[in-house]
CSV table of C-alpha atoms in Angstrom, one decimal:
chain,number,residue,atom,x,y,z
A,1,MET,CA,144.5,53.7,72.4
A,2,ARG,CA,144.0,51.9,75.8
A,3,LYS,CA,144.1,55.4,77.4
A,4,ASP,CA,141.6,56.6,75.0
A,5,PHE,CA,139.3,53.7,75.8
A,6,LEU,CA,139.9,54.3,79.7
A,7,ALA,CA,139.0,58.0,79.1
A,8,ALA,CA,135.9,57.3,77.1
A,9,LEU,CA,134.8,54.7,79.6
A,10,LEU,CA,135.4,57.3,82.5
A,11,LEU,CA,133.3,60.1,80.6
A,12,SER,CA,130.6,57.5,79.9
A,13,ALA,CA,130.4,56.6,83.8
A,14,THR,CA,130.4,60.2,84.7
A,15,THR,CA,127.6,61.0,82.2
A,16,LEU,CA,125.6,58.0,83.5
A,17,ALA,CA,126.1,59.1,87.1
A,18,THR,CA,125.1,62.8,86.3
A,19,ALA,CA,122.0,61.4,84.5
A,20,ALA,CA,121.2,59.2,87.4
A,21,GLN,CA,121.5,62.2,89.9
A,22,ALA,CA,119.3,64.4,87.7
A,23,ALA,CA,116.6,61.6,87.2
A,24,ASP,CA,114.8,62.6,90.3
A,25,LEU,CA,114.6,65.5,92.6
A,26,ARG,CA,113.1,64.6,95.9
A,27,ILE,CA,111.4,67.5,97.9
A,28,GLY,CA,110.4,67.0,101.5
A,29,LEU,CA,107.1,68.8,102.5
A,30,GLN,CA,105.8,69.7,105.8
A,31,ASP,CA,102.3,68.5,105.0
A,32,ASP,CA,100.6,66.5,102.3
A,33,ALA,CA,98.7,68.7,99.8
A,34,ASP,CA,94.7,68.7,99.6
A,35,VAL,CA,92.9,68.1,96.4
A,36,LEU,CA,95.2,68.9,93.3
A,37,ASP,CA,92.7,71.2,91.5
A,38,PRO,CA,93.6,74.9,91.5
A,39,ASP,CA,90.0,75.9,91.9
A,40,GLN,CA,89.2,73.7,94.9
A,41,SER,CA,92.5,73.7,96.8
A,42,ARG,CA,93.7,75.7,99.7
A,43,THR,CA,96.9,74.4,101.1
A,44,PHE,CA,100.3,75.9,100.9
A,45,VAL,CA,102.0,72.9,100.1
A,46,GLY,CA,99.6,72.2,97.2
A,47,ARG,CA,100.8,75.7,95.7
A,48,ILE,CA,104.3,74.2,95.8
A,49,VAL,CA,103.3,71.3,93.8
A,50,TYR,CA,101.4,73.6,91.3
A,51,THR,CA,104.5,75.6,90.9
A,52,SER,CA,105.8,72.7,89.1
A,53,LEU,CA,102.6,71.3,87.5
A,54,CYS,CA,100.6,74.3,86.6
A,55,ASP,CA,101.7,77.5,84.9
A,56,LYS,CA,99.8,80.8,85.7
A,57,LEU,CA,99.0,83.8,83.6
A,58,VAL,CA,101.6,85.9,85.2
A,59,ASP,CA,104.3,85.1,87.9
A,60,ILE,CA,106.2,87.3,90.3
A,61,THR,CA,110.0,88.1,90.8
A,62,PRO,CA,111.7,87.8,94.2
A,63,ASP,CA,111.0,91.6,94.6
A,64,LEU,CA,107.3,90.9,94.1
A,65,GLU,CA,106.9,92.5,90.6
A,66,ILE,CA,104.3,90.8,88.3
A,67,ILE,CA,105.9,89.5,85.2
A,68,PRO,CA,104.7,87.4,82.2
A,69,GLN,CA,104.2,83.6,82.3
A,70,LEU,CA,101.3,82.3,80.1
A,71,ALA,CA,100.2,86.0,79.3
A,72,THR,CA,103.1,87.7,77.6
A,73,GLY,CA,101.7,91.1,78.0
A,74,TRP,CA,98.6,93.1,79.2
A,75,THR,CA,97.0,96.5,79.0
A,76,TRP,CA,94.2,98.2,81.0
A,77,SER,CA,91.4,100.5,79.7
A,78,ASP,CA,91.3,104.1,80.8
A,79,ASP,CA,88.4,103.4,83.1
A,80,GLY,CA,90.3,100.3,84.7
A,81,LYS,CA,87.3,98.0,83.7
A,82,VAL,CA,88.8,96.1,80.8
A,83,LEU,CA,92.0,94.0,80.9
A,84,THR,CA,93.5,92.9,77.5
A,85,MET,CA,96.0,90.0,77.8
A,86,ASP,CA,98.2,88.8,75.0
A,87,LEU,CA,98.9,85.1,75.4
A,88,ARG,CA,102.0,82.9,74.7
A,89,GLU,CA,102.2,81.1,71.4
A,90,GLY,CA,103.1,77.6,71.1
A,91,VAL,CA,101.8,76.5,74.6
A,92,THR,CA,100.1,73.1,75.0
A,93,PHE,CA,98.6,71.4,78.0
A,94,HIS,CA,99.9,67.9,78.9
A,95,ASP,CA,97.1,66.3,77.2
A,96,GLY,CA,97.9,67.9,74.0
A,97,THR,CA,95.1,70.4,74.2
A,98,PRO,CA,96.2,73.9,72.9
A,99,PHE,CA,96.6,76.7,75.3
A,100,ASP,CA,94.8,79.7,73.7
A,101,ALA,CA,92.3,82.5,74.3
A,102,GLU,CA,89.3,79.9,74.3
A,103,ALA,CA,91.2,78.0,77.2
A,104,VAL,CA,91.7,81.2,79.4
A,105,LYS,CA,87.9,82.0,78.9
A,106,ALA,CA,87.1,78.3,79.9
A,107,ASN,CA,89.3,78.6,83.0
A,108,ILE,CA,87.9,81.7,84.4
A,109,GLU,CA,84.2,80.7,83.9
A,110,ARG,CA,85.2,77.5,85.8
A,111,SER,CA,86.6,79.5,88.6
A,112,LYS,CA,83.4,81.5,88.7
A,113,THR,CA,80.8,78.7,88.3
A,114,LEU,CA,82.2,75.4,89.6
A,115,PRO,CA,80.1,74.5,92.6
A,116,GLU,CA,83.3,73.6,94.6
A,117,SER,CA,85.5,76.5,93.5
A,118,ARG,CA,87.2,78.6,96.2
A,119,ARG,CA,88.2,81.1,93.6
A,120,LYS,CA,85.0,82.9,93.4
A,121,SER,CA,85.7,85.6,95.7
A,122,GLU,CA,89.1,86.2,93.9
A,123,VAL,CA,87.6,86.6,90.4
A,124,LYS,CA,84.3,88.2,91.7
A,125,SER,CA,84.9,91.4,89.7
A,126,ILE,CA,85.0,89.6,86.4
A,127,GLU,CA,81.8,90.1,84.5
A,128,GLY,CA,82.7,88.4,81.2
A,129,VAL,CA,85.7,87.2,79.0
A,130,GLU,CA,85.8,87.9,75.2
A,131,VAL,CA,87.9,86.0,72.9
A,132,SER,CA,89.4,88.8,70.9
A,133,GLY,CA,91.9,86.8,69.0
A,134,PRO,CA,93.2,83.1,69.0
A,135,LEU,CA,95.8,84.3,71.4
A,136,GLN,CA,94.1,87.5,73.0
A,137,VAL,CA,91.4,87.9,75.6
A,138,LYS,CA,89.4,91.0,76.9
A,139,ILE,CA,88.4,90.6,80.4
A,140,SER,CA,85.5,92.9,81.5
A,141,LEU,CA,85.1,93.8,85.1
A,142,ALA,CA,81.9,95.3,86.9
A,143,SER,CA,84.1,97.8,88.5
A,144,PRO,CA,88.0,98.4,88.6
A,145,ASP,CA,89.9,95.7,90.6
A,146,ALA,CA,93.4,96.6,91.8
A,147,THR,CA,94.0,93.0,92.9
A,148,LEU,CA,93.2,91.0,89.8
A,149,LEU,CA,96.8,90.7,88.3
A,150,ALA,CA,98.0,89.6,91.7
A,151,GLN,CA,95.2,87.0,91.6
A,152,PHE,CA,96.2,85.7,88.3
A,153,ALA,CA,99.9,85.2,89.8
A,154,ASP,CA,98.2,82.6,92.0
A,155,ARG,CA,95.7,79.8,91.8
A,156,ALA,CA,93.0,82.0,90.0
A,157,GLY,CA,95.5,82.3,87.2
A,158,MET,CA,96.7,78.6,86.9
A,159,MET,CA,95.4,77.4,83.7
A,160,VAL,CA,94.1,73.6,83.6
A,161,SER,CA,93.3,71.8,80.4
A,162,PRO,CA,89.5,72.6,79.6
A,163,THR,CA,89.2,69.1,77.9
A,164,ALA,CA,90.4,67.4,81.2
A,165,ALA,CA,88.4,69.7,83.3
A,166,GLU,CA,85.2,69.2,81.3
A,167,ALA,CA,85.6,65.5,81.5
A,168,ALA,CA,86.5,65.1,85.1
A,169,GLY,CA,84.3,67.8,86.6
A,170,ALA,CA,84.9,68.0,90.3
A,171,ASP,CA,87.2,65.0,90.2
A,172,PHE,CA,89.8,66.8,88.2
A,173,GLY,CA,92.2,66.7,91.1
A,174,ASN,CA,92.5,62.9,90.7
A,175,ASN,CA,94.4,63.3,87.6
A,176,PRO,CA,95.3,67.0,87.0
A,177,VAL,CA,96.3,68.3,83.6
A,178,CYS,CA,97.9,71.6,83.4
A,179,SER,CA,100.7,73.0,81.1
A,180,GLY,CA,103.5,73.6,83.7
A,181,PRO,CA,107.1,72.0,83.4
A,182,PHE,CA,106.1,68.8,84.8
A,183,LYS,CA,103.0,66.4,84.3
A,184,PHE,CA,101.3,64.5,86.9
A,185,VAL,CA,102.2,60.8,87.2
A,186,GLU,CA,100.8,59.5,90.5
A,187,ARG,CA,99.5,60.3,94.0
A,188,VAL,CA,99.8,58.1,96.9
A,189,GLN,CA,98.0,60.0,100.0
A,190,GLN,CA,100.3,60.8,102.8
A,191,ASP,CA,103.3,59.2,101.0
A,192,ARG,CA,104.2,60.9,97.7
A,193,ILE,CA,103.2,63.0,94.6
A,194,VAL,CA,105.2,62.2,91.5
A,195,LEU,CA,105.7,64.4,88.5
A,196,SER,CA,107.6,63.8,85.2
A,197,LYS,CA,109.2,66.4,82.8
A,198,PHE,CA,106.8,67.6,80.1
A,199,ASP,CA,108.9,67.5,77.0
A,200,ASP,CA,106.8,69.9,75.2
A,201,TYR,CA,107.0,72.6,77.7
A,202,TRP,CA,107.5,76.1,76.3
A,203,ASN,CA,110.5,76.8,78.5
A,204,LYS,CA,111.9,73.2,78.8
A,205,ASP,CA,115.4,74.3,78.4
A,206,ALA,CA,115.5,75.8,81.9
A,207,ILE,CA,114.3,72.5,83.4
A,208,ASN,CA,116.9,70.1,84.3
A,209,PHE,CA,115.1,67.2,86.3
A,210,ASP,CA,113.4,64.1,84.7
A,211,THR,CA,110.9,63.8,87.6
A,212,VAL,CA,110.1,65.6,90.7
A,213,THR,CA,108.8,63.7,93.9
A,214,PHE,CA,107.2,65.5,96.7
A,215,LEU,CA,107.1,63.7,100.0
A,216,PRO,CA,105.1,64.7,102.9
A,217,ILE,CA,107.2,64.6,106.1
A,218,PRO,CA,105.5,66.3,109.1
A,219,ASP,CA,108.1,65.9,111.4
A,220,THR,CA,110.9,68.6,111.0
A,221,THR,CA,113.5,66.3,112.7
A,222,VAL,CA,112.9,63.6,110.4
A,223,ARG,CA,112.8,65.8,107.4
A,224,LEU,CA,116.2,67.1,108.1
A,225,ALA,CA,117.6,63.6,108.8
A,226,ASN,CA,116.3,62.5,105.4
A,227,LEU,CA,118.0,65.5,103.8
A,228,ARG,CA,121.3,64.7,105.6
A,229,SER,CA,121.0,61.0,104.6
A,230,GLY,CA,120.4,61.9,100.8
A,231,ASP,CA,117.0,60.3,100.8
A,232,ILE,CA,115.6,63.9,99.8
A,233,ASP,CA,117.4,66.9,98.0
A,234,MET,CA,115.6,69.8,99.6
A,235,LEU,CA,113.2,70.7,102.2
A,236,GLU,CA,110.7,73.4,102.9
A,237,ARG,CA,110.2,75.0,106.4
A,238,LEU,CA,113.4,74.0,108.1
A,239,ALA,CA,112.8,74.5,111.9
A,240,ALA,CA,114.3,77.7,113.2
A,241,THR,CA,116.1,75.8,115.8
A,242,ASP,CA,117.9,73.8,113.1
A,243,VAL,CA,119.1,76.9,111.2
A,244,ALA,CA,122.6,77.2,112.8
A,245,SER,CA,123.1,73.4,112.4
A,246,VAL,CA,122.4,73.6,108.7
A,247,LYS,CA,124.5,76.8,108.2
A,248,GLY,CA,127.5,74.9,109.6
A,249,ASP,CA,127.1,71.8,107.6
A,250,ALA,CA,129.4,71.9,104.5
A,251,ASN,CA,127.2,69.2,102.8
A,252,LEU,CA,124.0,71.3,102.9
A,253,GLY,CA,122.7,74.7,101.5
A,254,PHE,CA,120.5,77.2,103.2
A,255,ALA,CA,118.0,79.8,101.8
A,256,GLU,CA,115.4,82.0,103.4
A,257,ALA,CA,113.0,84.7,102.5
A,258,VAL,CA,110.6,87.0,104.6
A,259,SER,CA,107.1,85.5,104.0
A,260,LEU,CA,104.0,87.5,103.1
A,261,GLY,CA,101.8,85.6,105.5
A,262,TYR,CA,100.8,85.0,108.9
A,263,GLN,CA,100.0,82.1,111.6
A,264,GLY,CA,97.2,82.4,113.9
A,265,ILE,CA,94.1,80.7,115.4
A,266,THR,CA,90.9,80.8,113.4
A,267,VAL,CA,87.7,80.8,115.6
A,268,ASN,CA,84.6,79.1,114.6
A,269,LEU,CA,82.0,82.0,114.9
A,270,ASN,CA,79.1,80.7,113.0
A,271,ASN,CA,80.2,77.7,110.7
A,272,GLY,CA,77.6,75.0,111.9
A,273,GLU,CA,76.7,73.8,115.4
A,274,LYS,CA,80.2,73.9,116.8
A,275,GLY,CA,80.1,77.7,116.2
A,276,ASP,CA,77.6,78.0,119.0
A,277,ASN,CA,79.7,78.3,122.0
A,278,PRO,CA,81.1,81.0,124.4
A,279,PHE,CA,84.4,81.3,122.7
A,280,GLY,CA,82.7,81.8,119.2
A,281,ASN,CA,79.9,83.9,120.5
A,282,ASP,CA,81.5,86.6,122.5
A,283,PRO,CA,84.4,88.7,121.2
A,284,LYS,CA,85.3,89.8,124.7
A,285,ILE,CA,86.3,86.1,125.2
A,286,ARG,CA,88.5,86.3,122.2
A,287,GLN,CA,90.0,89.5,123.4
A,288,ALA,CA,90.7,87.9,126.7
A,289,PHE,CA,92.5,85.0,125.2
A,290,SER,CA,94.6,87.4,122.9
A,291,LEU,CA,95.7,89.4,125.7
A,292,SER,CA,96.8,86.2,127.7
A,293,LEU,CA,99.4,85.6,125.0
A,294,ASP,CA,103.0,86.9,124.9
A,295,ARG,CA,103.7,86.8,121.2
A,296,ASP,CA,107.4,88.0,121.6
A,297,ALA,CA,107.9,85.2,124.0
A,298,ILE,CA,106.4,82.7,121.8
A,299,ASN,CA,108.8,83.9,118.9
A,300,GLN,CA,111.8,83.5,121.2
A,301,VAL,CA,111.0,80.4,122.9
A,302,VAL,CA,109.5,78.4,119.8
A,303,PHE,CA,111.4,80.0,116.9
A,304,GLU,CA,114.5,81.4,118.4
A,305,GLY,CA,113.6,85.1,117.6
A,306,ALA,CA,113.5,84.2,113.6
A,307,PHE,CA,109.9,85.2,113.1
A,308,ALA,CA,108.0,88.4,113.8
A,309,PRO,CA,105.3,88.8,116.5
A,310,GLY,CA,102.0,89.8,114.9
A,311,ASN,CA,98.2,90.7,115.5
A,312,GLN,CA,97.1,91.5,111.9
A,313,PRO,CA,97.0,90.0,108.5
A,314,PHE,CA,100.1,92.0,107.6
A,315,PRO,CA,103.5,92.1,109.5
A,316,PRO,CA,104.2,95.1,111.4
A,317,THR,CA,106.9,96.1,108.6
A,318,SER,CA,104.2,96.2,105.8
A,319,PRO,CA,103.0,99.4,104.5
A,320,TRP,CA,99.6,98.0,105.1
A,321,TYR,CA,99.9,97.5,108.8
A,322,ASP,CA,97.6,99.5,111.0
A,323,LYS,CA,100.0,101.2,113.4
A,324,ASP,CA,96.8,102.4,115.6
A,325,TYR,CA,96.9,98.8,116.9
A,326,PRO,CA,100.3,97.7,117.5
A,327,VAL,CA,101.0,94.1,118.8
A,328,PRO,CA,99.6,94.0,122.3
A,329,ALA,CA,101.8,93.3,125.3
A,330,ARG,CA,100.6,90.3,127.5
A,331,ASP,CA,98.1,91.5,130.3
A,332,VAL,CA,96.8,88.6,132.4
A,333,GLU,CA,94.8,90.7,134.7
A,334,LYS,CA,93.1,92.3,132.0
A,335,ALA,CA,92.4,89.0,130.2
A,336,LYS,CA,90.9,87.7,133.5
A,337,ALA,CA,88.8,90.8,133.9
A,338,LEU,CA,87.5,90.6,130.5
A,339,LEU,CA,86.6,86.8,131.0
A,340,LYS,CA,84.9,87.7,134.2
A,341,GLU,CA,82.7,90.3,132.3
A,342,ALA,CA,81.6,87.7,130.1
A,343,GLY,CA,80.5,85.5,132.9
A,344,TYR,CA,83.4,83.1,133.2
A,345,GLY,CA,86.1,82.3,135.7
A,346,SER,CA,87.6,79.7,133.6
A,347,LEU,CA,86.6,78.2,130.2
A,348,ASP,CA,87.3,75.2,128.1
A,349,VAL,CA,88.5,75.9,124.5
A,350,GLU,CA,89.3,73.1,122.1
A,351,VAL,CA,92.0,74.0,119.5
A,352,GLN,CA,93.0,71.6,116.6
A,353,VAL,CA,96.6,71.8,115.4
A,354,ALA,CA,98.6,70.0,112.7
A,355,ASN,CA,100.6,67.0,113.8
A,356,ASN,CA,104.1,68.4,113.2
A,357,PRO,CA,106.6,69.2,116.2
A,358,VAL,CA,107.0,72.8,115.6
A,359,GLN,CA,103.1,73.8,115.5
A,360,THR,CA,102.6,71.5,118.5
A,361,GLN,CA,105.2,73.0,120.5
A,362,MET,CA,104.1,76.6,119.8
A,363,MET,CA,100.4,75.6,120.8
A,364,GLN,CA,101.6,74.1,123.8
A,365,VAL,CA,103.4,77.4,124.8
A,366,VAL,CA,100.0,79.1,124.0
A,367,GLN,CA,98.2,76.5,126.0
A,368,SER,CA,100.4,77.4,129.1
A,369,MET,CA,100.1,81.0,128.8
A,370,ALA,CA,96.4,81.1,128.3
A,371,ALA,CA,95.9,78.7,131.3
A,372,GLU,CA,97.0,81.5,133.7
A,373,ALA,CA,94.1,83.7,132.5
A,374,GLY,CA,91.5,81.0,133.0
A,375,PHE,CA,91.5,79.2,129.6
A,376,ASN,CA,91.7,75.5,129.7
A,377,VAL,CA,93.0,74.9,126.2
A,378,LYS,CA,92.6,71.4,124.9
A,379,LEU,CA,95.0,70.5,121.9
A,380,LYS,CA,93.5,68.2,119.2
A,381,SER,CA,96.5,66.9,117.0
A,382,MET,CA,95.3,66.2,113.5
A,383,GLU,CA,97.0,65.4,110.1
A,384,PHE,CA,96.9,68.7,108.2
A,385,ALA,CA,94.7,67.9,105.3
A,386,SER,CA,92.0,66.3,107.7
A,387,LEU,CA,92.4,69.8,109.9
A,388,LEU,CA,91.5,71.7,106.9
A,389,ALA,CA,88.7,69.5,105.9
A,390,ASP,CA,87.2,69.7,109.5
A,391,GLN,CA,87.6,73.4,109.4
A,392,SER,CA,85.9,73.9,106.0
A,393,ALA,CA,83.0,71.7,107.3
A,394,GLY,CA,82.7,73.6,110.7
A,395,ASN,CA,83.6,70.7,112.7
A,396,TYR,CA,85.8,72.7,115.0
A,397,GLN,CA,85.9,75.2,117.7
A,398,ALA,CA,89.2,76.8,117.0
A,399,SER,CA,92.0,75.9,114.7
A,400,GLN,CA,95.6,76.7,114.5
A,401,VAL,CA,96.4,77.4,110.9
A,402,GLY,CA,97.9,80.0,108.8
A,403,TRP,CA,98.1,81.5,105.3
A,404,SER,CA,101.2,81.9,103.0
A,405,GLY,CA,100.4,85.5,102.1
A,406,ARG,CA,99.8,87.2,98.8
A,407,VAL,CA,101.5,90.1,96.8
A,408,ASP,CA,98.4,92.2,97.1
A,409,PRO,CA,97.0,92.9,100.5
A,410,ASP,CA,93.5,91.9,99.5
A,411,GLY,CA,94.8,88.3,99.3
A,412,ASN,CA,95.5,88.2,103.1
A,413,ILE,CA,92.1,89.5,104.2
A,414,HIS,CA,89.1,89.5,101.7
A,415,GLN,CA,88.5,85.8,101.2
A,416,PHE,CA,88.6,85.2,105.1
A,417,MET,CA,86.7,88.2,106.4
A,418,THR,CA,83.9,88.6,103.7
A,419,CYS,CA,80.6,87.0,104.2
A,420,LYS,CA,80.8,84.8,101.1
A,421,GLY,CA,84.8,84.6,101.3
A,422,GLY,CA,86.0,81.4,99.7
A,423,ILE,CA,88.2,80.5,102.8
A,424,ASN,CA,85.9,82.1,105.4
A,425,ASP,CA,85.9,79.1,107.7
A,426,SER,CA,84.9,81.2,110.9
A,427,LYS,CA,81.8,82.4,109.0
A,428,VAL,CA,82.3,85.9,110.3
A,429,CYS,CA,79.9,88.2,108.3
A,430,ILE,CA,79.9,91.9,109.0
A,431,PRO,CA,78.3,93.9,106.2
A,432,GLU,CA,80.4,97.0,106.7
A,433,VAL,CA,83.6,94.9,106.5
A,434,ASP,CA,82.4,93.6,103.2
A,435,LYS,CA,81.7,97.0,101.9
A,436,LEU,CA,85.1,98.3,103.0
A,437,LEU,CA,87.0,95.6,101.6
A,438,ASP,CA,85.1,95.6,98.3
A,439,GLU,CA,85.8,99.3,97.9
A,440,ALA,CA,89.5,98.6,98.8
A,441,ARG,CA,89.7,96.4,95.7
A,442,GLN,CA,88.2,99.0,93.3
A,443,SER,CA,91.1,101.7,93.9
A,444,ASN,CA,94.4,101.9,92.5
A,445,ASP,CA,95.4,104.7,94.9
A,446,THR,CA,97.4,103.3,97.7
A,447,ALA,CA,96.2,105.9,100.3
A,448,THR,CA,92.7,105.2,99.6
A,449,ARG,CA,93.0,101.5,99.8
A,450,LYS,CA,95.1,101.8,103.2
A,451,ALA,CA,92.2,104.0,104.7
A,452,LYS,CA,89.6,101.1,103.9
A,453,TYR,CA,91.8,98.5,105.4
A,454,ASP,CA,92.3,100.5,108.3
A,455,ALA,CA,88.5,101.2,108.6
A,456,ALA,CA,87.9,97.3,108.4
A,457,ARG,CA,90.6,96.7,111.1
A,458,ASP,CA,88.8,99.2,113.6
A,459,ILE,CA,85.9,96.6,113.5
A,460,LEU,CA,87.8,93.4,113.3
A,461,ILE,CA,90.3,94.1,116.0
A,462,ASN,CA,87.4,93.9,118.5
A,463,GLU,CA,85.7,90.9,116.6
A,464,LEU,CA,88.9,88.8,116.2
A,465,PRO,CA,87.7,85.9,114.1
A,466,ILE,CA,91.3,85.1,113.7
A,467,VAL,CA,93.7,85.7,116.6
A,468,TYR,CA,96.9,86.4,114.8
A,469,LEU,CA,100.2,85.2,116.3
A,470,TYR,CA,103.1,85.7,114.1
A,471,HIS,CA,104.7,86.1,110.5
A,472,PRO,CA,107.0,83.4,109.6
A,473,THR,CA,110.2,83.5,107.5
A,474,TRP,CA,110.4,80.7,104.8
A,475,ILE,CA,113.5,78.8,105.4
A,476,TRP,CA,114.8,76.0,103.1
A,477,ALA,CA,117.5,73.5,103.4
A,478,LEU,CA,119.2,71.9,100.3
A,479,SER,CA,121.6,69.2,99.3
A,480,GLY,CA,124.9,70.8,98.7
A,481,LYS,CA,124.9,69.1,95.4
A,482,LEU,CA,122.2,71.4,94.1
A,483,GLU,CA,122.6,75.0,92.7
A,484,GLY,CA,120.5,77.7,91.1
A,485,PHE,CA,117.6,77.8,93.7
A,486,THR,CA,116.3,81.4,94.4
A,487,ALA,CA,114.2,82.0,97.5
A,488,TYR,CA,110.9,83.8,96.9
A,489,PRO,CA,108.7,85.7,99.6
A,490,ASP,CA,105.8,83.5,98.7
A,491,GLY,CA,107.6,80.4,99.8
A,492,MET,CA,107.3,78.6,96.5
A,493,ILE,CA,109.8,76.3,94.8
A,494,ARG,CA,110.5,77.5,91.4
A,495,LEU,CA,112.6,74.9,89.6
A,496,GLU,CA,113.6,76.9,86.4
A,497,ASN,CA,117.5,76.6,86.3
A,498,VAL,CA,117.9,74.6,89.5
A,499,LYS,CA,120.2,71.5,88.8
A,500,PHE,CA,122.7,69.2,90.4
A,501,LYS,CA,126.2,70.4,90.2
């Protein structure tokens, strides 16, 4: 009898310990997210939060295949101008509003018409949405758009509650209401974002945590120290210099995936008064700056060779990479000559950079290299959300910033390089480039699209509104108590089937 009582007591204690452990998953982020509104936001870490908060019409596999999420199936018309999507039954938003065809129509219209929307260029091809049944929509396009499903696998496909969106307007991000596995609880800027499990989630059996807390910790060393001490359970963007240490720690887990994105320096060409300067006005100067850099050395010194040097929005291993323009070797003498042709022996350039150790170190290496060609680079260290705000407002000369990448190549170039692109912070505007990139969207033939991107690269390789530097690998470190995590090339943290052991 006593043995049975003790066994029951031990089982109860174990159950309670497991429950306590599962109560809160804590994830360390490199930056704080910007506004939590899929139509307005632009940060990589914001997308990580959305992966737990906001389901999309479609998702991707680790092999980059597009699969159902809120849409269970879809078909295209023969002319490629009508997309019919069947929607998942029994889904509700966190405020109880039903997810249905009317909700999809309202979301797409919001992306197209909200004045603050950054999704306009992503859904530009959509002419209208017809509610063809309670759980079916027909999306009509002005012309075929090979990128649309990939757009729906990201923020343009994230469904928010029409009820909450209409009531809040541009302030929706203060209390976002979506239909994902977790619902919004609170946010303290620069401190935490807290979500709690949504009990009515359509796939709730795959979710094993009561709450998820996202903690912005810009310092990579501090982030890892927090993981080792047990203050967080997972971190994203482990420093490449810490990989060996984590792999050798029996108490930690490790995961990695080659990314779809890039890191570079965005140059203000025509975004307000700060764009009116030699660096923004003369492409020869930007070419000189690019030639002053040894991208392979940057990769070796800062990232221990873990990343890939780059000079285009696509990595050299991508089928979309233009092999006519390989990553340039460093040529200081040619850089000096170009700078001299532009009328300068030396030139001051201010580059803003996020206040984390890795990006700061990388830019210090850039600063040192560029100095040998006559560039006096001044680094302006900023909190990441503030950096992006200044970049959007045109309050910058140059900005070290990257892009996490998208499944379709259009996602890495169109919104940055077209005149009215949603994230065109350089304000580059070349009508021929717009024409080529728009045409690339309209074909499902890979060779035709590749030719259009290559033709655009013929122009952009000289203009250099973005000086591309490298293509990262996403690296995660996890508590050894976690299991079930799958690394994806988009860098997102999907929590389905992730649990404590």
